[in-house]
mmCIF file of C-alpha atoms and ligand atoms in Angstrom:
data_model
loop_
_atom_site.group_PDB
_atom_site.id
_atom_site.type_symbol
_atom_site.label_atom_id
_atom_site.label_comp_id
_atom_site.label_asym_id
_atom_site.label_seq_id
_atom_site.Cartn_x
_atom_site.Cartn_y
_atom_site.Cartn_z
ATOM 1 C CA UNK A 1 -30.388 -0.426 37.528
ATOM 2 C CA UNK A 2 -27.194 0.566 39.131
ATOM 3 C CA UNK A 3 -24.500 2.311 35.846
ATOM 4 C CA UNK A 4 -21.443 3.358 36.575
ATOM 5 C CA UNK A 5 -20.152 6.876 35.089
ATOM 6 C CA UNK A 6 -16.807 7.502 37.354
ATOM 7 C CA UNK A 7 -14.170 6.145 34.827
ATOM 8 C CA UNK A 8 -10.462 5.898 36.591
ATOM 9 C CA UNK A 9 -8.285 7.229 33.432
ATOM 10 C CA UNK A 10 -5.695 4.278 32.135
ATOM 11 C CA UNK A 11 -2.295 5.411 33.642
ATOM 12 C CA UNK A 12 0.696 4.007 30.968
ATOM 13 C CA UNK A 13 0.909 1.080 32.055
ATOM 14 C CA UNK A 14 -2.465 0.243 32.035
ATOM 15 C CA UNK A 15 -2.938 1.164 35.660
ATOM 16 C CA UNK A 16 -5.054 3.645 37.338
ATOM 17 C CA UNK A 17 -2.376 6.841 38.235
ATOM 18 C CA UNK A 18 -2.923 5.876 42.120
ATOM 19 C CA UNK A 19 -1.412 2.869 40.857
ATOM 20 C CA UNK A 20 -3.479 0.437 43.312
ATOM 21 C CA UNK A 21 -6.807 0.540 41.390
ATOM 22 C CA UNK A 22 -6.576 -1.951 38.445
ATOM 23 C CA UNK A 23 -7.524 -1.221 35.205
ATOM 24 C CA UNK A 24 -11.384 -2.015 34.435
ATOM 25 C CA UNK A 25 -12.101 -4.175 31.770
ATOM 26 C CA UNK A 26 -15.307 -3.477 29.340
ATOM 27 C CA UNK A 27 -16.446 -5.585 26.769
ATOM 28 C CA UNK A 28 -19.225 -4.933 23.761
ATOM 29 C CA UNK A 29 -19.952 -6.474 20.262
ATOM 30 C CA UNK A 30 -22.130 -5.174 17.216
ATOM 31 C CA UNK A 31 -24.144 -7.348 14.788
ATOM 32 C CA UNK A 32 -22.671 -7.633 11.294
ATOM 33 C CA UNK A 33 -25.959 -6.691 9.507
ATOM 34 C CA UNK A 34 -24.907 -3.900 7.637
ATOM 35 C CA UNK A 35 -22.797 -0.930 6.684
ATOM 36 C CA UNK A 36 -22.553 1.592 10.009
ATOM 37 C CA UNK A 37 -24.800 4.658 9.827
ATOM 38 C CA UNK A 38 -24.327 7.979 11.514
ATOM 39 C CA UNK A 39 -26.729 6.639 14.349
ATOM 40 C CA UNK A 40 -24.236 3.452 14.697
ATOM 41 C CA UNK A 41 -21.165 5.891 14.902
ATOM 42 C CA UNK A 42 -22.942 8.417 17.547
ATOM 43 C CA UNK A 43 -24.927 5.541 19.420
ATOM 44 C CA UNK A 44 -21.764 3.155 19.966
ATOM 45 C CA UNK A 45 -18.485 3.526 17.900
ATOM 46 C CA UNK A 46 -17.667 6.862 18.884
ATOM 47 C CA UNK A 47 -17.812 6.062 22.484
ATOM 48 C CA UNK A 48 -15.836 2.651 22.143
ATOM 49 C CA UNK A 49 -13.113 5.123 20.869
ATOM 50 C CA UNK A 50 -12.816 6.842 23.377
ATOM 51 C CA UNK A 51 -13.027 4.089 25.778
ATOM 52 C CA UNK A 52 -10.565 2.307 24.397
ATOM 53 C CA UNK A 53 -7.917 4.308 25.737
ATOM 54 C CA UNK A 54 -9.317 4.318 29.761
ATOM 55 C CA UNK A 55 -10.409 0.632 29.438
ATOM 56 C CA UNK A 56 -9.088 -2.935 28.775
ATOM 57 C CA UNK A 57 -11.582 -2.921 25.915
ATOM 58 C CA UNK A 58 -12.640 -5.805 23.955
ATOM 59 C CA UNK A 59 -14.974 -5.403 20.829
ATOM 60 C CA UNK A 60 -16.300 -7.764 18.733
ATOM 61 C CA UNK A 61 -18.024 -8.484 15.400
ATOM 62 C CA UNK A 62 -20.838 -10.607 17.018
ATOM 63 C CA UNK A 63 -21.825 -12.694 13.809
ATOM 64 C CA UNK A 64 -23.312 -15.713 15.575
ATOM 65 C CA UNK A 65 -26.032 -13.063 16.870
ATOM 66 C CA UNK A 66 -26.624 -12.077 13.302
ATOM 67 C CA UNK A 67 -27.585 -15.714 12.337
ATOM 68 C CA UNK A 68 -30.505 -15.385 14.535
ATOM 69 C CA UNK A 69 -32.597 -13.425 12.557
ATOM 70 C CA UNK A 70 -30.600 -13.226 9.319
ATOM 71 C CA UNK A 71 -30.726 -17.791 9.248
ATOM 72 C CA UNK A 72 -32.271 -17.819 5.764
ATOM 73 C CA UNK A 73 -30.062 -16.067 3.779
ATOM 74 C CA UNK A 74 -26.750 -15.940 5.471
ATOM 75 C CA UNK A 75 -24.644 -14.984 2.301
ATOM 76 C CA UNK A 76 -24.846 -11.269 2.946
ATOM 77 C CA UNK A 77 -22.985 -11.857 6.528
ATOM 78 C CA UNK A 78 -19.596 -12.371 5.434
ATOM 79 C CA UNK A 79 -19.101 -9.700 3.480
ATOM 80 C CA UNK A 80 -20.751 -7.220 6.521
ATOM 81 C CA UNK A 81 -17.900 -9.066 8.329
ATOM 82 C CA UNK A 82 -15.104 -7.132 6.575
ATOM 83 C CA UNK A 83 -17.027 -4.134 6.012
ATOM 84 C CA UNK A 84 -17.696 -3.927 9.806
ATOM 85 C CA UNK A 85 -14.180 -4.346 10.280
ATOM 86 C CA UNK A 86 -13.172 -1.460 7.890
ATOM 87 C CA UNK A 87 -15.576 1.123 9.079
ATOM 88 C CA UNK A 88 -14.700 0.605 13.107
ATOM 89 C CA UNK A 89 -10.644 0.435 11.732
ATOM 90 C CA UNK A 90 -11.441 3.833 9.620
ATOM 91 C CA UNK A 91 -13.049 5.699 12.217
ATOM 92 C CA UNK A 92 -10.793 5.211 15.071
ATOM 93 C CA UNK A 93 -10.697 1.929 16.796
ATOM 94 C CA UNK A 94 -7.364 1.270 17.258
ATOM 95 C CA UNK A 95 -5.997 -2.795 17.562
ATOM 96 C CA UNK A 96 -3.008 -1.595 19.800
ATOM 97 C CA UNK A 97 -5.424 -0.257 22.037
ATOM 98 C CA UNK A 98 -7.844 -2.377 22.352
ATOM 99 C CA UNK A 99 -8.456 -6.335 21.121
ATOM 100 C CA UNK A 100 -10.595 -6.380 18.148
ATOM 101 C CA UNK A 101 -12.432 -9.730 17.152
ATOM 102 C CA UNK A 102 -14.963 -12.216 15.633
ATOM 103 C CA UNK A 103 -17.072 -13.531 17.882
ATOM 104 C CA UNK A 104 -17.478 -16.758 15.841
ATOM 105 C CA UNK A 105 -13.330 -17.237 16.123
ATOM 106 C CA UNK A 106 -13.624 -17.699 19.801
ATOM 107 C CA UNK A 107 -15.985 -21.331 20.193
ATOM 108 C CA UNK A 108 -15.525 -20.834 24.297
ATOM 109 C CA UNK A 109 -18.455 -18.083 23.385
ATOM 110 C CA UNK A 110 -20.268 -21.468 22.153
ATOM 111 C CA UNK A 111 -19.650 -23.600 25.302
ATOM 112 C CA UNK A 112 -20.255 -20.524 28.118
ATOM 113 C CA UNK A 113 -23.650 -20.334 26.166
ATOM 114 C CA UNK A 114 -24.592 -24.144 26.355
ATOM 115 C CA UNK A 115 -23.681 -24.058 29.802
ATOM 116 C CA UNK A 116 -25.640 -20.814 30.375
ATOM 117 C CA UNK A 117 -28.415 -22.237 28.956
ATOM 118 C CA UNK A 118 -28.951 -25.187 31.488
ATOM 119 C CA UNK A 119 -29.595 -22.718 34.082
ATOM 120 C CA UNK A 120 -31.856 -20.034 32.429
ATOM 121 C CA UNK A 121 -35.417 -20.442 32.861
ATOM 122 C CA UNK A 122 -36.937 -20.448 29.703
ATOM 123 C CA UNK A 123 -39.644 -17.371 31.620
ATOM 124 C CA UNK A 124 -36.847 -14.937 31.292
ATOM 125 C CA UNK A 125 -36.392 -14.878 28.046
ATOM 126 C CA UNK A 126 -40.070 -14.930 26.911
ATOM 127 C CA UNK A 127 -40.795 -12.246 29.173
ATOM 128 C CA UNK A 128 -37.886 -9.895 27.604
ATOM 129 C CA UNK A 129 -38.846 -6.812 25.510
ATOM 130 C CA UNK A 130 -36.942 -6.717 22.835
ATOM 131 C CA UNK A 131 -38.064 -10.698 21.917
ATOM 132 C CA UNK A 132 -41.648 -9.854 22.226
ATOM 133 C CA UNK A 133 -40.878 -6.262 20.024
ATOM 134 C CA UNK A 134 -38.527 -7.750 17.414
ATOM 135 C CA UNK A 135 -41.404 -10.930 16.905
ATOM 136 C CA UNK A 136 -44.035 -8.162 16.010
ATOM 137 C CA UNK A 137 -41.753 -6.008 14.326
ATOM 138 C CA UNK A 138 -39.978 -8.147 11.776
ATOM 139 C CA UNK A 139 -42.492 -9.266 10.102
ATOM 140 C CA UNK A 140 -42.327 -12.107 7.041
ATOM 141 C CA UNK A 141 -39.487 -13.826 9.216
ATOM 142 C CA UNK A 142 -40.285 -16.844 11.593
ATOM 143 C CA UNK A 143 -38.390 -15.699 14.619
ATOM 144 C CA UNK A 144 -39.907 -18.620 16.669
ATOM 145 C CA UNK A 145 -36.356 -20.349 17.170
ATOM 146 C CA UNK A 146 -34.930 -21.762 20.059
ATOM 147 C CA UNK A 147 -31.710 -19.727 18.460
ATOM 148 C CA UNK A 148 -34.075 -15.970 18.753
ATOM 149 C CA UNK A 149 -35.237 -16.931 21.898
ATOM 150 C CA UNK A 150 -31.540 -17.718 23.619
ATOM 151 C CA UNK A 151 -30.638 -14.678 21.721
ATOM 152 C CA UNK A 152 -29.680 -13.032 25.421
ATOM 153 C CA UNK A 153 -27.828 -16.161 26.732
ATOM 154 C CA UNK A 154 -25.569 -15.899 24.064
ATOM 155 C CA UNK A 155 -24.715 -12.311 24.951
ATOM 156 C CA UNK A 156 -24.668 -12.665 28.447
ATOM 157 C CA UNK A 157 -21.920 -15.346 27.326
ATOM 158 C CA UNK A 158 -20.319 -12.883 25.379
ATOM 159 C CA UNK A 159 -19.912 -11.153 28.759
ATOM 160 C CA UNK A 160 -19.537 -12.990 31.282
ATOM 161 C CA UNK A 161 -16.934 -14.731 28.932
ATOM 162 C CA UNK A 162 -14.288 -11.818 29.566
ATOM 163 C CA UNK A 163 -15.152 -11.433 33.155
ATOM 164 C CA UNK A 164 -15.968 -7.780 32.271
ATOM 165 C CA UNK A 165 -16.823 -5.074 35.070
ATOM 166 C CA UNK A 166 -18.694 -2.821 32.694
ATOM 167 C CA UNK A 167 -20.573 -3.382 28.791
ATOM 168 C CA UNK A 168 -20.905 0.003 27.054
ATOM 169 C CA UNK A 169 -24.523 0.131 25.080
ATOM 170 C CA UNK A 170 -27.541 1.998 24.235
ATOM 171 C CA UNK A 171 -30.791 2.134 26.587
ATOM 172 C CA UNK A 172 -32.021 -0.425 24.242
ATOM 173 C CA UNK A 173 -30.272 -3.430 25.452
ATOM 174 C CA UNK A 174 -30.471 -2.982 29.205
ATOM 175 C CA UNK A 175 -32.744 -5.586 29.405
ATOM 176 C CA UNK A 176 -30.107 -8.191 27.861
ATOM 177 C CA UNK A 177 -27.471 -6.565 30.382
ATOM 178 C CA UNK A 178 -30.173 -7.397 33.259
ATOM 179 C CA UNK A 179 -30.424 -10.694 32.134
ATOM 180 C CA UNK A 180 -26.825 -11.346 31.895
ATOM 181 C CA UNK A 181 -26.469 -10.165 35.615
ATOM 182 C CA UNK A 182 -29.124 -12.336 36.505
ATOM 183 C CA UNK A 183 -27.344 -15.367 35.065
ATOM 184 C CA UNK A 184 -24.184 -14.373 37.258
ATOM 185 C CA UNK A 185 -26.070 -13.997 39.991
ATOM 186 C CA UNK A 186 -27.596 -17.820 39.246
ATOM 187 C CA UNK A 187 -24.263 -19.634 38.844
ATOM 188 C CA UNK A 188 -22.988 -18.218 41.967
ATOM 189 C CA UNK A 189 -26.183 -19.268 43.722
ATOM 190 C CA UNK A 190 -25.538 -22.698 42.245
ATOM 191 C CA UNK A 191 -22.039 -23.127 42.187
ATOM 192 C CA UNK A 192 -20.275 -20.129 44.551
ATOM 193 C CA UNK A 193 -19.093 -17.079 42.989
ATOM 194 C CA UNK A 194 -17.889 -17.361 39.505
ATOM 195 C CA UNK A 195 -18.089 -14.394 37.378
ATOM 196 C CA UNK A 196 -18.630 -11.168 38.506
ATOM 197 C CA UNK A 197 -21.662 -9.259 37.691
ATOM 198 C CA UNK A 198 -21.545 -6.605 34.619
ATOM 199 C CA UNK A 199 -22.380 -2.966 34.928
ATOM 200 C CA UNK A 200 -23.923 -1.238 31.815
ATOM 201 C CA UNK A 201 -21.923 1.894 30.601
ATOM 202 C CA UNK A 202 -24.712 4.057 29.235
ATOM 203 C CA UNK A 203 -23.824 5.241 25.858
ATOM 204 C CA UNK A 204 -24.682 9.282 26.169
ATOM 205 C CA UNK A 205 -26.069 9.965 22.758
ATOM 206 C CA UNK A 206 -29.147 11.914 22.059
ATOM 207 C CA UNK A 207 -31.636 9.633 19.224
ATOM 208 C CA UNK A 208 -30.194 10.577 15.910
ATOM 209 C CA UNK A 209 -33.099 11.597 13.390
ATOM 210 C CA UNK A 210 -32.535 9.940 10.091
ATOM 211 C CA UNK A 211 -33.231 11.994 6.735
ATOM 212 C CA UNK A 212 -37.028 11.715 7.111
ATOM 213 C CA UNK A 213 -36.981 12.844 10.792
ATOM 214 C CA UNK A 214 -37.533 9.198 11.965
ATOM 215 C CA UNK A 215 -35.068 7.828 14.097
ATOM 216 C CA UNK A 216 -31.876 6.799 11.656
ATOM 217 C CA UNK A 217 -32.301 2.994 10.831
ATOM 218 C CA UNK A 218 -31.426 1.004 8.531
ATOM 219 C CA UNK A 219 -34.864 -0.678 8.121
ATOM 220 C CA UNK A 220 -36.479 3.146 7.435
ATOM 221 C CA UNK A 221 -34.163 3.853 4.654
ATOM 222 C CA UNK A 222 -33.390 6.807 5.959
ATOM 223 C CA UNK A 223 -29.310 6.920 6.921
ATOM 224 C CA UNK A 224 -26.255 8.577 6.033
ATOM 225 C CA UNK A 225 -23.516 5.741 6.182
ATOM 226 C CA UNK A 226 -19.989 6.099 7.419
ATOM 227 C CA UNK A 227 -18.829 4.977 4.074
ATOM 228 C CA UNK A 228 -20.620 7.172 2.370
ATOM 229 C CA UNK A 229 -18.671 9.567 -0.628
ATOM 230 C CA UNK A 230 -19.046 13.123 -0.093
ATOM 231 C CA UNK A 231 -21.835 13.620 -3.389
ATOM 232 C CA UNK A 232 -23.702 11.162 -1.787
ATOM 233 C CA UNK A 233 -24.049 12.664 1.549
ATOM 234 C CA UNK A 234 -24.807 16.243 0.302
ATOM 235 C CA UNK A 235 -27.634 14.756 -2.295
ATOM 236 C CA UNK A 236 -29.193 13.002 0.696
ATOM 237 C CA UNK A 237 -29.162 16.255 3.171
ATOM 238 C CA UNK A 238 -29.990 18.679 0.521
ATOM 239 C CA UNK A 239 -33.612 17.818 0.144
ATOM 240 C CA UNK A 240 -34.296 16.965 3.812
ATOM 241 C CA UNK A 241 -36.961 18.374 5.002
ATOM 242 C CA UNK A 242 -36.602 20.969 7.648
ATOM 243 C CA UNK A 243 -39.737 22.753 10.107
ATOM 244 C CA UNK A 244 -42.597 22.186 7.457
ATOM 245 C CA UNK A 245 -43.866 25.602 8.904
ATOM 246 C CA UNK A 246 -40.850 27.251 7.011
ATOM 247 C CA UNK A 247 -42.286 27.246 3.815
ATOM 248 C CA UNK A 248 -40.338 30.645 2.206
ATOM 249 C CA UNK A 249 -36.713 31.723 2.662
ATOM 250 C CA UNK A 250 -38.178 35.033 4.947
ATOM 251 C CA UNK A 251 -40.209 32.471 7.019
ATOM 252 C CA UNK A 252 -38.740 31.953 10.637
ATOM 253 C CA UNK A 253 -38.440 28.579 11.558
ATOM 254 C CA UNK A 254 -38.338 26.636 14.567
ATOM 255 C CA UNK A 255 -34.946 24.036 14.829
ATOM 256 C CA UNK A 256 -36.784 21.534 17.673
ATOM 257 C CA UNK A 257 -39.146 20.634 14.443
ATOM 258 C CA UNK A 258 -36.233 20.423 12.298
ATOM 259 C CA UNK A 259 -34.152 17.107 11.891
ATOM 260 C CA UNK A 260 -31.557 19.189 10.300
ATOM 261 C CA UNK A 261 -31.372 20.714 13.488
ATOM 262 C CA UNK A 262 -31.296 17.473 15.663
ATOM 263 C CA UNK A 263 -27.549 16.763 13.289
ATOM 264 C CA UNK A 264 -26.311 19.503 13.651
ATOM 265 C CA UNK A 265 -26.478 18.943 18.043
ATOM 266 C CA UNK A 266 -23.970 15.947 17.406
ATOM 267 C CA UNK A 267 -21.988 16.875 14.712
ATOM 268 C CA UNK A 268 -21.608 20.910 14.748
ATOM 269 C CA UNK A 269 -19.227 22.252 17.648
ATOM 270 C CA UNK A 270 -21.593 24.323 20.601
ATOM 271 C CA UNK A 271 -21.116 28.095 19.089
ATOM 272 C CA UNK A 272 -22.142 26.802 15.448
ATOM 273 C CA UNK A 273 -25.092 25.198 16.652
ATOM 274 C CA UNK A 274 -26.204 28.505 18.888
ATOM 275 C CA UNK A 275 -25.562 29.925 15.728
ATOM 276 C CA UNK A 276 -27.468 27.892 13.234
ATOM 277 C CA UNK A 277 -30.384 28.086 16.291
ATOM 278 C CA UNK A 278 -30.643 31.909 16.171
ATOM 279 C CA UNK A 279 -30.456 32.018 12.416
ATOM 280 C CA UNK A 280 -32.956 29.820 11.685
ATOM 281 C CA UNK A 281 -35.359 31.727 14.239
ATOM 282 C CA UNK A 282 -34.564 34.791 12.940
ATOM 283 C CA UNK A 283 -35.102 33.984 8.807
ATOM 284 C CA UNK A 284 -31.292 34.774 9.118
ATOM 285 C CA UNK A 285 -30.150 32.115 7.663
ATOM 286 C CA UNK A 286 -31.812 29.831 4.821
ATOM 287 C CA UNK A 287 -32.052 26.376 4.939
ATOM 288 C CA UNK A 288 -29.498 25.317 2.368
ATOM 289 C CA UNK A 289 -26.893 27.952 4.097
ATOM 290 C CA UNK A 290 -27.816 25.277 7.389
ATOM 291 C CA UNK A 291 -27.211 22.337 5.216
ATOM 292 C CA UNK A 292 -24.160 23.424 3.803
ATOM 293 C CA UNK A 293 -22.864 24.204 7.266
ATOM 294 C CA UNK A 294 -23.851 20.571 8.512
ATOM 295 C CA UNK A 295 -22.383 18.811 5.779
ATOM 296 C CA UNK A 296 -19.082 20.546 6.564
ATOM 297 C CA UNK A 297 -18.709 19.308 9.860
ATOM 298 C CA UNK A 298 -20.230 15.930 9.045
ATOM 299 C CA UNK A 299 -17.540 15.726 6.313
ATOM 300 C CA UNK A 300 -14.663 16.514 8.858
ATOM 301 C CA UNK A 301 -15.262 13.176 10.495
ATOM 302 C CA UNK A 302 -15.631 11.193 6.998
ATOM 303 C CA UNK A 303 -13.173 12.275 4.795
ATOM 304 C CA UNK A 304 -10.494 10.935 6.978
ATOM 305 C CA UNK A 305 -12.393 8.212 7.531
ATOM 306 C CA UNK A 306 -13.009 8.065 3.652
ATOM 307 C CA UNK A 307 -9.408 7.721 2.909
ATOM 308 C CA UNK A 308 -8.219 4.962 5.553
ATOM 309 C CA UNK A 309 -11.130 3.423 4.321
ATOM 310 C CA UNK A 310 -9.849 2.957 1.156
ATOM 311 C CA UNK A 311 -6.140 2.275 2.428
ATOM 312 C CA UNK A 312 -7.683 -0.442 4.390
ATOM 313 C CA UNK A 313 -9.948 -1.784 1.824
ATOM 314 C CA UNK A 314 -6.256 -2.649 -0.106
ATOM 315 C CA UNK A 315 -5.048 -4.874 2.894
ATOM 316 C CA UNK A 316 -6.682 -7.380 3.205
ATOM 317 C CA UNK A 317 -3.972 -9.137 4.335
ATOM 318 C CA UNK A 318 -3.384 -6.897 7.216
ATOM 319 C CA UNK A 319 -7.375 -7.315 8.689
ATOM 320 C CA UNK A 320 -6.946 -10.672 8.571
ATOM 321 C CA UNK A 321 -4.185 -10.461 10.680
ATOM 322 C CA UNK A 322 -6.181 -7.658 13.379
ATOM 323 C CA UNK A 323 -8.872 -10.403 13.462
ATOM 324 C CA UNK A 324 -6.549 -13.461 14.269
ATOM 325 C CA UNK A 325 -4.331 -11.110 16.987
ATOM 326 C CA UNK A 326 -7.437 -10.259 18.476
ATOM 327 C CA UNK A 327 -9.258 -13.739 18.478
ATOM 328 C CA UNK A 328 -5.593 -14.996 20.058
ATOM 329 C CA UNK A 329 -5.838 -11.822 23.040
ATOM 330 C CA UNK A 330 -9.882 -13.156 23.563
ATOM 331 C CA UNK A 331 -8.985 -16.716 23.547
ATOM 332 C CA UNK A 332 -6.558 -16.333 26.452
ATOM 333 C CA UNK A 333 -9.174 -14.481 28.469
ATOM 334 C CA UNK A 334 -11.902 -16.928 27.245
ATOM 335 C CA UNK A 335 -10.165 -20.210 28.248
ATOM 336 C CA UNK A 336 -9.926 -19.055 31.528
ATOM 337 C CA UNK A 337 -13.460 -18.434 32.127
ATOM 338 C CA UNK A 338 -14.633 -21.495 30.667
ATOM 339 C CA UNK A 339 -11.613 -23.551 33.069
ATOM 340 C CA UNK A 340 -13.383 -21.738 36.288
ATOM 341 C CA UNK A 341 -16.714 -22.596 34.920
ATOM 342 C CA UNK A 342 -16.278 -26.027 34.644
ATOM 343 C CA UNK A 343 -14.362 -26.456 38.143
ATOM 344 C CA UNK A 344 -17.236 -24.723 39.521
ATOM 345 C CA UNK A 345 -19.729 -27.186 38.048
ATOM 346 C CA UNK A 346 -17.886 -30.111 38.841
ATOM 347 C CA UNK A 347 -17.840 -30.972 35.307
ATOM 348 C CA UNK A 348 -15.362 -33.591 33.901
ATOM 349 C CA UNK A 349 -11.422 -32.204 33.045
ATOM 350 C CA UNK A 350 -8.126 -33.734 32.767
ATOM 351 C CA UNK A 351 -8.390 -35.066 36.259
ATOM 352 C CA UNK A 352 -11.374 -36.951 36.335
ATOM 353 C CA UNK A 353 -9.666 -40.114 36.610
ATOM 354 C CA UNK A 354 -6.603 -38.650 39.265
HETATM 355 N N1 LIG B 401 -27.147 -7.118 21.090
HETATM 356 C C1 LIG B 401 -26.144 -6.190 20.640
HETATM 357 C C2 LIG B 401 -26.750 -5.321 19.535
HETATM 358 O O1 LIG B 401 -27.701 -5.682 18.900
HETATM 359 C C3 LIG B 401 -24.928 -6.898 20.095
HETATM 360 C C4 LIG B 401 -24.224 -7.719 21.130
HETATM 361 C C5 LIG B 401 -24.037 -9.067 21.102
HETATM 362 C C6 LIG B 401 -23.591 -7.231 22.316
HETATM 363 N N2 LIG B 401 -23.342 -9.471 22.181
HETATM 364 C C7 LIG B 401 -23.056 -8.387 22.955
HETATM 365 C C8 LIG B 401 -23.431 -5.972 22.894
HETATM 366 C C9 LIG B 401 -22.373 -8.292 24.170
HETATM 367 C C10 LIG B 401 -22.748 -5.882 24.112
HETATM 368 C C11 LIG B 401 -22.222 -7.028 24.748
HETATM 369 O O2 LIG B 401 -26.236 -4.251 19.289
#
């Protein structure tokens, strides 16, 4: 599949410096199922952040897609809601910059997927990886609803809603993105061009290793959160465990078997990883002295964090209000869409009877 790495930088008035190339617009959402871990902030949020300032960027809190496997017990979702909120607020993402919203506050995200729907053969969704993964993999839930299965026509509505040139995510949901392009490529074989087709934005993050030197995930336990307190994050690096071959202090050890090591290459700046890398081979250092060094740098990212956090946590009033300015920027955008739509499909308006 074709990405697309050459970014034009935003010029101040939200125009590429040459001043003829508009600005791109990029669009990308995140479940509410939880507090964001490290691999969250690494795998997505620290790259919206910086995108937000080169692209018209819209993010959302995609809670609809949360229903479809969390449909059982849905009280845990509103609460993730806010928390989302906080954490991407905390860490960077900035509402003046970029429009910030709930999915669920826009319904034209409802209609684009009904009308997606009519036109998706119900083949490409069954044949998708991450349905067949996900129905082996989360086990003790019935995942055999139509709502799982159109899981992908709802985000390529998401999408295609905001007529975006570009969707910033992980290797993981390329096949969603294909799908989505597929769809656009439908409607316009059905009804003339319509939307334009999305590009993914490849998220360039190495696979964070979570405290057990699994990847990090919620499901394995195994994270450091973004809301974390500073005792908490040093009791859960402390006893990591590091090369298992390093068994005394004068032991050298090898970092590639270390998911210390594999932290340190996305949180530590380039000369203290070298550093920590020659240590460790050389019984220089010991493997506390490596943890302590991690933590610092991990900490210079949270503890700023920490403290809007709290601020934020106070305002409730004032998150309401991102969510509402940002639902009223999508809304704009999303109305649109849906008015070509329609007029594309013929379907009834205001001047069916003119
Ligand atoms: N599927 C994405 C995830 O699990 C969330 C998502 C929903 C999304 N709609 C989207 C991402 C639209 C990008 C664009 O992380």
């Amino acid at each position: 599949m074709q990405t697309e790495h050459d970014i034009p930088e935003k010029g101040p008035a939200g125009i590429h410096p040459d001043d003829s190339v508009p600005v791109r617009r990029i669009v990308s959402g995140i479940q509410p199922s939880g507090r964001l871990h490290l691999g969250n902030y690494m795998g997505a949020l620290k790259n919206w952040i910086d995108l937000q300032t080169r692209y018209e960027a819209f993010f959302f809190i995609a809670d609809w897609h949360a229903l479809t496997t969390n449909y059982e017990d849905t009280t845990p979702i509103r609460e993730n809601i806010i928390e989302m909120l906080v954490d991407w607020l905390s860490l960077g993402l900035d509402p003046e910059k970029c429009t910030i919203f709930l999915q669920s506050d826009v319904l034209e995200h409802a209609e684009l997927n009904l009308l997606l729907s009519m036109v998706t053969p119900v083949s490409w969704l069954e044949r998708n990886p991450s349905y067949k993964d996900q129905q082996t993999q989360i086990a003790g839930r019935d995942l055999s609803t139509f709502g799982f299965l159109g899981y992908p026509v709802l985000m390529s509505a998401d999408i295609l809603l905001y007529r975006a040139d570009h969707v910033p995510v992980g290797l993981d949901q390329l096949p969603h993105l294909e799908l989505a392009r597929e769809i656009a490529r439908r409607l316009r074989h059905f009804y003339g061009p319509v939307v334009p087709e999305p590009l993914p934005l490849l998220t360039p993050t190495p696979r964070l290793l979570g405290l057990d030197g699994r990847k990090m995930s919620k499901s394995y336990k195994n994270c450091i959160y973004v809301a974390d307190s500073s005792p908490e994050v040093w009791e859960k690096i402390r006893p990591m465990v590091t090369d298992p071959a390093r068994v005394r202090r004068t032991d050298p050890g090898n970092p590639e078997k270390c998911p210390v090591f594999n932290l340190h290459q996305s949180f530590s700046p380039p000369d203290v990883i070298k550093e920590v890398d020659k240590g460790c081979r050389t019984a220089g250092i010991g493997c506390i002295d490596c943890k302590k060094v991690l933590v610092g740098h991990i900490e210079t990212i949270l503890q700023p964090a920490r403290e809007k956090r709290q601020e934020l946590s106070a305002r409730k009033g004032y998150l309401k209000e991102v969510l509402a300015e940002g639902a009223a920027k999508a809304s704009v955008e999303a109305r649109q869409t849906i008015r070509d739509v329609r007029r594309a499909m013929r379907l009834p308006d205001g001047s069916l009877f003119e």
